[in-house]
XYZ file of C-alpha atoms in Angstrom:
686
model
C 54.924 74.513 119.307
C 51.195 76.051 119.182
C 51.099 79.881 118.088
C 54.445 80.069 117.085
C 55.626 82.025 114.278
C 58.403 81.079 111.479
C 60.869 82.966 112.956
C 60.385 81.289 116.624
C 60.356 77.804 114.915
C 63.513 79.114 113.533
C 65.137 80.225 116.186
C 64.085 77.319 118.862
C 65.503 75.030 116.236
C 68.920 76.736 116.541
C 69.128 77.752 119.737
C 68.624 75.943 122.837
C 65.943 76.921 126.180
C 66.945 80.783 126.968
C 68.406 81.310 123.405
C 71.371 79.152 124.639
C 73.143 77.941 121.161
C 72.989 74.290 120.600
C 76.178 72.817 120.925
C 77.756 75.553 123.370
C 77.422 73.779 126.485
C 76.550 70.097 127.557
C 74.714 69.054 124.613
C 77.073 68.040 121.756
C 76.543 68.583 118.012
C 79.067 68.409 115.586
C 79.302 71.431 113.342
C 77.515 69.985 110.083
C 74.733 68.893 112.292
C 74.098 72.705 113.450
C 74.595 73.897 109.933
C 71.941 71.334 108.239
C 69.312 72.222 110.930
C 69.876 75.364 110.744
C 69.443 75.608 107.004
C 66.696 73.428 107.095
C 64.949 76.037 109.549
C 65.651 78.644 106.799
C 64.213 76.331 103.993
C 60.992 75.732 106.047
C 60.911 79.438 106.573
C 61.217 80.634 102.985
C 58.853 77.905 101.903
C 55.803 78.627 104.230
C 56.384 82.438 103.031
C 56.142 81.613 98.935
C 52.965 79.015 100.121
C 51.614 82.259 101.642
C 52.003 84.017 98.075
C 51.083 81.305 96.073
C 47.786 81.440 98.097
C 47.176 85.150 97.632
C 47.719 84.799 94.180
C 44.264 82.407 93.895
C 42.322 85.120 95.635
C 40.264 87.306 93.450
C 41.500 89.909 91.867
C 40.320 92.787 93.988
C 41.816 91.725 97.374
C 44.985 90.944 95.451
C 45.630 94.344 93.995
C 44.687 95.733 97.192
C 47.122 93.403 99.043
C 50.184 93.104 96.551
C 51.914 95.963 97.838
C 51.911 94.791 101.514
C 52.825 91.440 100.184
C 55.823 92.295 98.081
C 57.314 94.432 101.073
C 56.604 91.123 103.673
C 58.500 88.852 101.036
C 61.196 91.462 100.365
C 61.544 91.738 104.077
C 61.402 87.952 105.136
C 64.181 87.852 102.313
C 66.427 89.953 103.732
C 66.042 88.719 107.093
C 66.909 85.166 105.794
C 69.827 86.451 103.954
C 70.828 88.308 107.194
C 70.531 85.297 109.339
C 71.874 82.720 107.589
C 75.512 85.097 107.593
C 74.916 85.859 111.706
C 74.797 82.116 111.915
C 77.927 81.174 110.241
C 79.714 83.911 111.937
C 78.204 82.820 115.288
C 79.436 79.369 114.673
C 82.587 80.299 113.445
C 83.282 82.394 116.773
C 82.373 79.063 118.781
C 84.556 77.050 117.119
C 82.127 75.132 115.225
C 82.592 76.242 111.889
C 86.326 76.405 110.428
C 86.828 79.863 108.147
C 86.580 77.753 104.807
C 83.048 76.005 105.975
C 81.920 79.845 107.385
C 82.768 80.723 103.760
C 80.925 78.304 102.295
C 77.531 78.204 104.699
C 77.588 82.238 103.808
C 74.573 82.386 101.251
C 75.645 82.616 97.922
C 73.451 83.347 94.708
C 71.505 80.198 93.442
C 73.294 81.298 89.795
C 76.835 81.856 90.179
C 77.160 82.474 86.310
C 74.438 84.798 86.464
C 75.739 86.639 89.220
C 79.241 86.651 87.729
C 77.507 87.904 84.119
C 75.995 90.767 86.598
C 79.396 91.390 88.566
C 81.346 92.005 84.635
C 78.616 94.614 83.749
C 79.103 96.250 86.753
C 82.857 96.065 86.712
C 82.849 97.124 82.976
C 81.182 100.348 83.726
C 83.442 101.518 86.473
C 86.549 100.616 84.717
C 85.740 102.158 81.363
C 87.206 99.712 78.854
C 90.102 97.410 78.953
C 88.109 94.735 78.512
C 91.076 92.158 78.585
C 92.341 93.102 81.743
C 88.829 93.360 83.319
C 88.172 89.820 82.343
C 91.519 88.493 83.316
C 90.620 89.913 86.774
C 87.370 88.914 87.153
C 88.563 85.261 86.275
C 90.860 85.270 88.865
C 88.431 85.576 91.573
C 85.997 83.364 89.987
C 88.585 80.422 90.010
C 88.055 79.515 93.640
C 84.335 79.059 92.621
C 84.790 76.721 89.917
C 88.212 74.526 91.230
C 86.876 74.964 94.720
C 89.581 75.431 97.992
C 91.407 73.244 99.885
C 91.330 73.812 103.689
C 92.525 77.269 105.400
C 94.779 77.924 102.171
C 94.034 81.413 100.160
C 91.329 81.474 97.995
C 93.487 82.493 95.260
C 96.897 84.407 95.088
C 96.717 87.227 92.461
C 99.385 89.456 91.389
C 98.317 93.067 89.794
C 101.572 93.739 87.575
C 102.148 97.003 85.151
C 103.539 100.154 85.696
C 102.337 102.721 88.293
C 99.697 105.078 87.259
C 97.602 102.267 85.366
C 94.566 102.318 87.645
C 95.667 98.567 89.151
C 94.261 99.993 92.927
C 91.174 101.446 91.264
C 90.242 98.001 89.110
C 90.814 95.708 92.070
C 88.742 98.065 94.156
C 85.896 97.983 91.588
C 85.852 94.206 90.379
C 85.541 93.633 94.522
C 82.742 96.443 94.769
C 80.736 94.394 91.691
C 81.384 91.077 93.444
C 79.747 92.316 96.563
C 76.908 94.064 95.431
C 76.168 90.233 93.597
C 76.319 88.541 96.576
C 79.687 86.974 95.747
C 81.865 88.440 98.317
C 80.915 89.596 102.132
C 83.171 92.149 102.127
C 85.922 94.632 100.379
C 89.756 94.930 100.276
C 92.068 95.394 103.299
C 95.620 97.394 101.891
C 98.843 96.641 103.635
C 102.130 99.071 102.725
C 104.471 96.793 103.148
C 106.800 99.486 102.600
C 106.232 100.479 106.533
C 108.167 97.179 107.404
C 111.427 97.535 106.235
C 113.653 96.334 108.890
C 113.473 94.014 111.617
C 112.704 96.631 114.310
C 108.984 96.514 112.527
C 108.418 93.005 112.263
C 106.214 93.007 115.440
C 104.135 95.603 113.901
C 104.147 94.106 110.980
C 102.785 90.653 112.542
C 100.251 92.834 114.534
C 98.858 94.432 111.297
C 98.487 91.398 109.486
C 96.659 89.857 111.977
C 94.409 92.195 112.102
C 93.773 92.064 108.394
C 93.344 88.253 108.403
C 91.059 88.283 111.229
C 88.887 91.324 109.988
C 85.495 90.737 107.921
C 87.451 91.865 104.624
C 87.627 88.660 102.618
C 90.340 90.495 100.298
C 93.961 91.594 101.399
C 95.802 93.673 99.093
C 99.513 94.142 99.746
C 102.056 96.616 97.773
C 105.771 97.660 97.752
C 106.714 94.194 98.298
C 110.263 95.421 97.222
C 110.512 97.740 100.067
C 109.737 94.931 102.911
C 112.067 93.093 105.215
C 112.774 89.647 104.169
C 111.285 88.421 107.377
C 107.750 89.747 107.029
C 108.065 88.572 103.089
C 109.106 85.045 104.160
C 106.102 85.215 106.252
C 103.358 85.975 103.628
C 105.260 83.397 101.112
C 104.160 80.539 103.664
C 100.784 81.859 103.987
C 100.371 82.089 99.978
C 101.778 78.795 99.531
C 100.195 76.458 102.793
C 97.917 78.940 103.828
C 99.748 79.033 107.539
C 102.800 80.753 108.804
C 104.389 79.960 112.055
C 105.675 82.057 114.419
C 108.841 82.142 116.153
C 107.717 83.111 119.735
C 104.516 83.204 121.219
C 101.636 85.216 121.323
C 98.317 85.981 122.732
C 95.381 87.820 121.655
C 94.521 90.387 124.068
C 91.656 92.917 123.111
C 91.958 92.150 119.522
C 96.058 92.561 119.332
C 98.808 90.077 118.810
C 100.750 90.459 121.977
C 104.226 88.690 122.508
C 104.614 86.658 125.669
C 108.144 85.241 125.314
C 108.644 81.936 126.277
C 105.897 82.548 129.212
C 103.363 79.729 129.062
C 99.908 81.058 128.291
C 96.526 79.298 127.928
C 95.231 79.937 124.296
C 98.536 80.664 122.528
C 98.950 81.760 119.004
C 101.718 79.627 117.284
C 100.779 80.649 114.030
C 98.873 82.429 111.494
C 96.165 81.635 108.835
C 94.954 82.295 105.309
C 91.637 82.099 106.560
C 90.363 81.752 102.927
C 90.808 85.078 101.778
C 92.215 86.470 98.467
C 96.070 87.602 98.867
C 96.345 90.336 95.831
C 99.998 91.410 95.872
C 100.224 94.576 93.466
C 103.782 94.836 91.773
C 105.045 96.527 88.539
C 107.528 93.863 87.931
C 104.910 91.168 88.309
C 105.557 87.411 89.747
C 109.045 87.490 88.216
C 109.992 90.074 90.537
C 107.969 88.507 93.636
C 109.874 85.394 93.099
C 113.163 86.835 93.366
C 112.123 88.638 96.629
C 109.516 85.712 97.708
C 110.574 82.641 96.460
C 109.916 80.059 93.837
C 107.142 78.399 95.922
C 105.627 81.608 96.280
C 105.548 82.197 92.533
C 104.210 78.718 91.963
C 101.201 79.549 94.315
C 100.225 82.704 92.007
C 96.950 81.579 90.683
C 96.556 84.498 88.099
C 98.943 87.425 87.151
C 96.932 90.294 85.589
C 99.060 92.613 83.726
C 97.391 96.767 83.831
C 98.068 97.957 80.126
C 98.274 101.607 79.111
C 95.174 103.220 79.019
C 93.980 104.219 75.708
C 93.097 107.725 74.406
C 89.290 106.695 74.841
C 90.082 105.499 77.916
C 91.062 108.311 79.060
C 88.402 110.795 77.964
C 85.974 108.229 79.359
C 87.556 108.262 82.635
C 87.987 112.374 82.373
C 84.209 112.621 81.600
C 83.375 110.596 84.721
C 85.685 112.563 86.526
C 84.206 115.816 85.175
C 80.701 114.766 86.320
C 81.732 114.185 89.915
C 83.415 117.428 89.578
C 80.353 119.109 88.755
C 78.229 116.778 91.564
C 80.640 118.270 94.055
C 80.443 121.867 92.984
C 77.166 121.485 93.375
C 76.713 119.884 96.633
C 79.200 121.972 98.495
C 79.599 125.189 96.924
C 75.534 125.168 95.334
C 76.290 126.025 91.968
C 75.443 124.273 88.266
C 78.631 123.365 86.861
C 78.754 122.797 82.898
C 81.842 122.198 80.733
C 81.949 124.249 77.331
C 83.026 121.786 74.509
C 85.339 118.751 75.078
C 88.432 120.313 75.402
C 88.665 120.268 78.830
C 88.079 116.646 78.931
C 90.869 116.110 76.495
C 93.030 118.739 78.916
C 92.002 116.061 81.958
C 92.835 113.385 79.959
C 96.123 114.694 78.852
C 97.041 114.521 82.827
C 95.875 111.011 82.924
C 98.767 109.895 80.802
C 100.871 110.614 83.473
C 99.123 108.093 86.091
C 95.140 108.421 86.405
C 96.395 109.622 89.660
C 97.364 112.669 87.977
C 93.892 112.800 86.598
C 92.168 112.838 89.753
C 94.833 115.640 91.237
C 93.898 117.627 88.405
C 90.009 117.614 88.914
C 90.880 118.257 92.636
C 92.799 121.345 91.642
C 89.596 122.529 89.965
C 87.436 121.743 92.761
C 89.974 123.972 95.181
C 89.997 127.014 93.178
C 86.289 126.949 92.787
C 86.114 126.683 96.393
C 88.673 129.697 96.601
C 86.710 131.782 94.735
C 83.817 131.082 96.970
C 85.641 131.946 100.139
C 86.560 135.009 98.769
C 83.308 136.069 98.006
C 82.230 135.223 94.616
C 78.215 134.706 93.964
C 77.164 132.933 91.521
C 74.419 130.373 90.694
C 76.336 128.489 87.548
C 79.788 128.326 86.577
C 80.948 127.538 83.023
C 84.295 125.891 82.512
C 86.409 126.101 78.787
C 89.663 124.886 77.830
C 92.197 127.291 76.444
C 95.512 125.488 75.819
C 97.036 124.595 79.269
C 94.532 126.831 81.040
C 91.159 126.359 82.340
C 88.618 129.496 82.135
C 85.533 130.080 84.409
C 82.742 132.316 83.684
C 80.873 132.617 86.700
C 77.092 133.580 85.612
C 78.136 134.220 81.986
C 80.673 136.939 83.190
C 84.197 137.580 81.987
C 86.280 134.759 81.892
C 88.891 133.997 84.373
C 91.392 131.834 84.404
C 90.616 129.189 86.896
C 93.817 127.937 88.305
C 95.506 131.064 88.485
C 93.802 131.657 92.250
C 95.472 129.101 93.854
C 99.162 129.457 95.209
C 101.641 128.189 92.400
C 103.856 125.237 93.533
C 107.388 126.245 94.696
C 109.951 125.820 91.947
C 113.281 127.147 92.886
C 114.774 129.844 89.968
C 117.114 128.294 88.149
C 119.044 131.519 87.164
C 119.195 132.408 90.789
C 120.510 129.328 91.829
C 123.292 129.503 88.807
C 124.097 133.078 89.798
C 124.507 131.938 93.560
C 127.055 129.050 92.419
C 128.672 131.753 90.089
C 129.321 133.900 93.186
C 131.074 131.366 95.014
C 134.919 131.631 95.036
C 137.061 128.833 92.974
C 135.625 125.604 93.008
C 135.575 125.872 88.944
C 135.697 122.069 88.258
C 133.095 121.472 91.242
C 130.540 124.049 89.762
C 130.789 122.618 86.278
C 130.361 119.304 87.245
C 127.013 120.014 89.212
C 125.933 122.223 85.921
C 126.157 119.229 83.952
C 123.711 117.418 85.246
C 121.264 119.525 84.236
C 122.185 118.401 80.337
C 122.090 114.694 81.290
C 118.714 115.129 82.705
C 117.216 116.810 79.725
C 118.580 114.145 77.154
C 116.876 111.501 79.303
C 113.747 113.258 79.204
C 113.907 113.923 75.489
C 114.665 109.781 75.262
C 111.107 109.245 77.197
C 109.099 111.719 75.076
C 110.738 109.837 71.538
C 109.516 106.892 73.594
C 112.981 105.222 74.095
C 114.789 103.455 76.805
C 115.995 105.515 79.265
C 118.878 105.166 81.845
C 118.377 106.728 85.753
C 121.112 109.380 86.383
C 122.933 108.477 89.521
C 123.046 111.557 91.247
C 124.423 109.916 94.882
C 128.052 111.845 94.977
C 131.091 111.913 97.543
C 132.532 115.109 98.564
C 135.848 114.893 99.478
C 138.693 117.379 100.814
C 139.962 119.089 104.086
C 137.343 120.789 106.291
C 136.665 124.659 105.105
C 136.489 123.742 101.384
C 133.073 124.403 100.698
C 131.405 120.928 100.527
C 128.007 122.116 102.987
C 127.858 125.118 100.865
C 127.822 123.366 97.359
C 125.528 120.647 98.895
C 123.151 123.160 99.624
C 122.973 124.231 96.512
C 123.241 120.817 94.772
C 119.607 120.733 96.677
C 118.132 123.580 95.168
C 119.930 123.519 91.926
C 118.105 119.771 91.377
C 114.712 121.051 92.636
C 114.827 124.153 89.736
C 115.890 121.501 87.167
C 113.030 119.057 88.110
C 115.350 116.282 89.537
C 114.064 116.895 93.121
C 110.328 117.604 94.325
C 111.875 118.920 97.323
C 114.996 120.251 97.332
C 115.920 120.551 100.749
C 119.290 119.838 102.677
C 118.764 117.425 105.566
C 122.492 117.668 107.166
C 123.477 114.771 109.728
C 126.466 113.085 111.318
C 127.183 109.590 113.332
C 124.832 110.402 115.985
C 121.994 111.283 113.932
C 121.798 107.773 112.269
C 123.519 105.545 114.696
C 121.383 104.162 117.856
C 122.213 103.437 121.641
C 120.721 100.349 121.838
C 120.055 97.123 119.681
C 116.910 97.956 117.272
C 117.454 101.367 117.671
C 119.526 102.092 114.636
C 117.617 100.871 111.311
C 114.670 103.129 112.815
C 116.430 106.342 113.427
C 117.923 105.746 110.197
C 114.738 105.022 108.189
C 113.110 108.149 110.035
C 116.221 110.411 108.809
C 116.047 108.754 104.828
C 112.203 109.640 105.426
C 112.969 113.265 106.146
C 115.129 113.609 103.449
C 112.819 112.232 100.443
C 112.933 114.858 97.755
C 115.941 116.204 98.605
C 119.389 115.949 99.526
C 120.941 113.824 102.605
C 124.395 115.273 103.618
C 126.572 112.925 105.862
C 129.297 115.164 107.181
C 132.564 113.328 108.303
C 130.613 110.185 107.097
C 133.685 107.568 107.179
C 132.875 107.927 111.233
C 129.845 105.578 110.433
C 132.761 102.652 110.074
C 134.734 101.838 113.332
C 135.694 98.372 112.371
C 134.445 95.417 111.740
C 132.908 95.441 115.651
C 130.712 98.198 115.291
C 127.691 96.201 114.402
C 125.700 99.216 114.941
C 127.855 101.274 112.395
C 127.444 98.475 110.080
C 123.596 98.594 110.514
C 123.407 102.114 109.972
C 125.340 101.905 106.677
C 123.443 98.638 105.514
C 119.925 100.725 106.395
C 120.990 103.848 104.106
C 122.395 101.517 101.190
C 118.847 100.388 101.241
C 117.296 103.207 101.552
C 119.001 104.901 98.740
C 117.957 101.672 96.578
C 114.145 102.100 97.553
C 113.992 105.680 96.675
C 116.638 106.037 94.088
C 114.046 108.618 92.428
C 113.384 110.553 95.520
C 116.588 111.225 97.142
C 120.187 112.129 96.617
C 122.601 111.125 98.990
C 126.298 112.922 99.582
C 129.036 111.825 101.904
C 131.636 114.336 102.806
C 134.711 113.731 104.448
C 138.574 113.589 104.153
C 140.211 111.931 101.358
C 142.166 108.844 103.052
C 139.266 108.236 105.859
C 136.662 108.429 102.915
C 138.554 105.202 100.818
C 138.435 103.129 103.706
C 134.972 103.782 104.560
C 134.102 102.862 101.209
C 135.578 99.353 102.193
C 132.801 98.956 104.486
C 129.834 97.778 102.543
C 130.226 96.122 98.987
C 127.470 97.782 97.981
C 128.536 101.501 98.874
C 131.038 101.969 96.039
C 129.055 100.838 93.018
C 126.336 103.618 94.294
C 128.280 106.530 94.238
C 129.907 106.977 91.008
C 130.742 110.598 91.421
C 133.444 111.218 93.313
C 134.475 114.905 93.845
C 137.711 116.215 95.214
C 137.490 119.981 96.862
C 140.960 121.687 96.150
C 142.178 123.848 98.925
C 141.608 127.184 98.311
C 145.011 129.541 97.085
C 145.945 132.818 98.654
C 144.339 134.676 96.000
C 140.868 132.790 96.489
C 141.476 133.356 99.998
C 141.494 137.143 100.022
C 138.308 137.044 97.587
C 136.720 135.160 100.401
C 137.784 137.976 103.030
C 136.297 140.675 100.431
C 133.367 138.906 99.885
C 132.356 138.159 103.417
C 133.468 142.069 104.377
C 131.026 143.201 101.920
C 128.459 140.900 103.198
C 128.709 142.293 106.517
C 128.809 145.954 105.980
C 132.380 146.384 105.330
C 135.136 147.212 102.976
C 139.013 146.928 102.598
C 141.478 149.370 102.063
C 143.503 148.908 99.084
C 146.525 148.588 101.489
C 145.518 145.412 102.656
C 145.580 143.867 99.315
C 149.319 142.776 99.132
C 150.065 142.131 102.760
C 146.898 140.062 103.331
C 147.804 138.026 100.173
C 151.559 137.142 101.612
C 150.157 136.320 104.974
C 147.543 133.711 103.004
C 150.703 132.320 100.430
C 152.532 131.426 103.982
C 150.070 130.093 105.527
C 149.013 127.434 102.721
C 153.017 126.826 102.561
C 152.669 126.138 105.976
C 149.967 124.046 106.535
C 147.718 123.651 103.400
C 145.442 120.905 105.320
C 144.537 123.285 108.008
C 144.858 126.720 106.564
C 143.984 126.460 102.783
C 140.181 127.058 103.761
C 137.271 129.511 104.154
C 137.605 128.991 108.100
C 141.308 130.967 108.199
C 139.541 134.175 105.924
C 136.656 134.406 108.343
C 138.349 133.832 111.149
C 141.122 136.814 109.941
C 138.020 139.009 109.321
C 136.275 138.457 112.318
C 139.523 139.644 114.538
C 140.011 142.665 112.117
C 136.549 144.313 113.016
C 136.916 143.470 116.307
C 140.241 145.709 116.560
C 138.553 148.238 114.189
C 136.142 148.476 117.074
C 138.941 149.313 119.545
C 140.508 151.965 117.021
C 137.428 153.708 116.275
C 137.042 154.382 120.524
C 139.802 155.984 120.047
C 139.631 157.488 116.539
C 135.498 158.907 116.636
C 135.874 160.889 113.308
C 137.285 157.969 111.135
C 134.937 155.781 108.488
C 132.676 152.953 110.274
C 132.629 150.671 107.454
C 136.353 150.995 106.150
C 139.239 148.212 107.517
C 142.270 149.389 107.705
C 145.972 147.461 107.322
C 146.421 148.241 111.286
C 143.230 146.235 112.099
C 144.505 142.844 110.496
C 146.754 141.196 112.744
C 149.023 139.680 110.373
C 151.598 137.616 112.275
C 155.092 137.707 110.523
């Protein structure tokens, strides 16, 4: 066309009159033909650009020097435009059904020399990961594999498993590797993450499908999944199908509405979605137990489909120091940008302290630097004026000098983490009347946990201490009181992070309709994480084999205990006989509750002591003449029916009646002592 530009020629070759895409209407064009034509136009435009550059080089030196900057800018701009147009064209053709996802990936502009691009990406990756060459190389090779072997249809480009203990930087390594590949033009996006722990029951399967569909339809070429061991098997089955065949059939009919996957039931609908496709994406699974653990969850076929397993090793001391130095540099940059202070570090001691935090996982290292910044920000908020801050390590403390002034403990300005006072909890436990055997058992937990910590420090294998308990006994024997103290005590000795007590019954766990129970129970479990979940009258959860709702609550509870074994202590309470029958309802219950504690009925002497202690707490005291008759009264009640009378409620009810009678007596005796309870105030039936 006369007078047309390179870009107009390119557009007319790809699009029809009026900007209509060729092949979208009556004119038929095969995908490969459309792509070939587009690529040819791109090559012609690039050739003309290069010819112009060559011609410019043959002009005289003065003109070349004058126009070199403008020519360079034009070349760079046209190069970027060619790349952008190629990517946009591929996406448009995929959206119109002219390209499969695999063809679109192949159509996307790739570096001319992939070997050189991967070498450059490796350098970027190494700079970010600070060593661990073997792990870094294995991870990069996993992403390079489909470039060498090719891909098949819409199967995943590769299925990768990242194993190794938490805290070894698996998330960071994956993110930085993908970023390096993207910057070198080898990948067109980043990483999309899915926490499979969010889909732990059948009630979450539809939500899982919606989220998975959104990830598969998204632009990110890498999908990362973690916490598979906490995911519902139905969801894992779909992921296994995607990994093995690249396609997963759906049990129901779905349609896409506003980008969301919506179920249509049995209704006929145009463009119904019957399966999900891996769309040639990378599927990455983070699992500490590696491929072996995932094979047990997702099947042998999945394990066979895994192309690469990369195990993250522990950081060496040098690597931790390198990462610590980088974190401190980021802290300095953040302090300058946010607070306006120039931050310097005196000596190498602080980097060593930060590195020590990293031995517990790189997340702790970053968390420590965040605390340092929070402390600096708190000084700023409290009116501290300075131009520069110098940080220095002294033992386990970080000292800060503002403008070379007097040093101060930097982190001391922050509110300390709440820790229950161990001696205070022990004193409270000792103050409880009776229950000597129960209290002795609870206090022994401290020794067991301390031994396991010593073994871990010595590099020896450790055995988890099961702290789940069953409290049996009659009502009013102190089960709830001890459960509350157990939570505070385990928090004080560092066995639990929160120490709260969440007390529930059947009504809080069992739903009212199908599909309601599992989410309800999971919500209760989540609220108790870090503390103690106390289920009173737990035997009521099981009302026979026909009680499907109760059985579902028990199954969900057992799974939650397994998934959160280090974050939760469950205490079940109830009558001795009924609890024994309850333990038969689920084969996993008895094995998960090795600690069964029988709460004895209180003796008459203990009930008298409880009466006096409760009265003292209310501001009263008993006259000495009350002791003998009250003791005889409690002993008699015990002999009549210990199951009902041998508990703290009898003592409390007896005291409350005495306080009420004292009120009537004082109305007639205004001069009598207000805090004294006499024998005649107690109604001791003969």
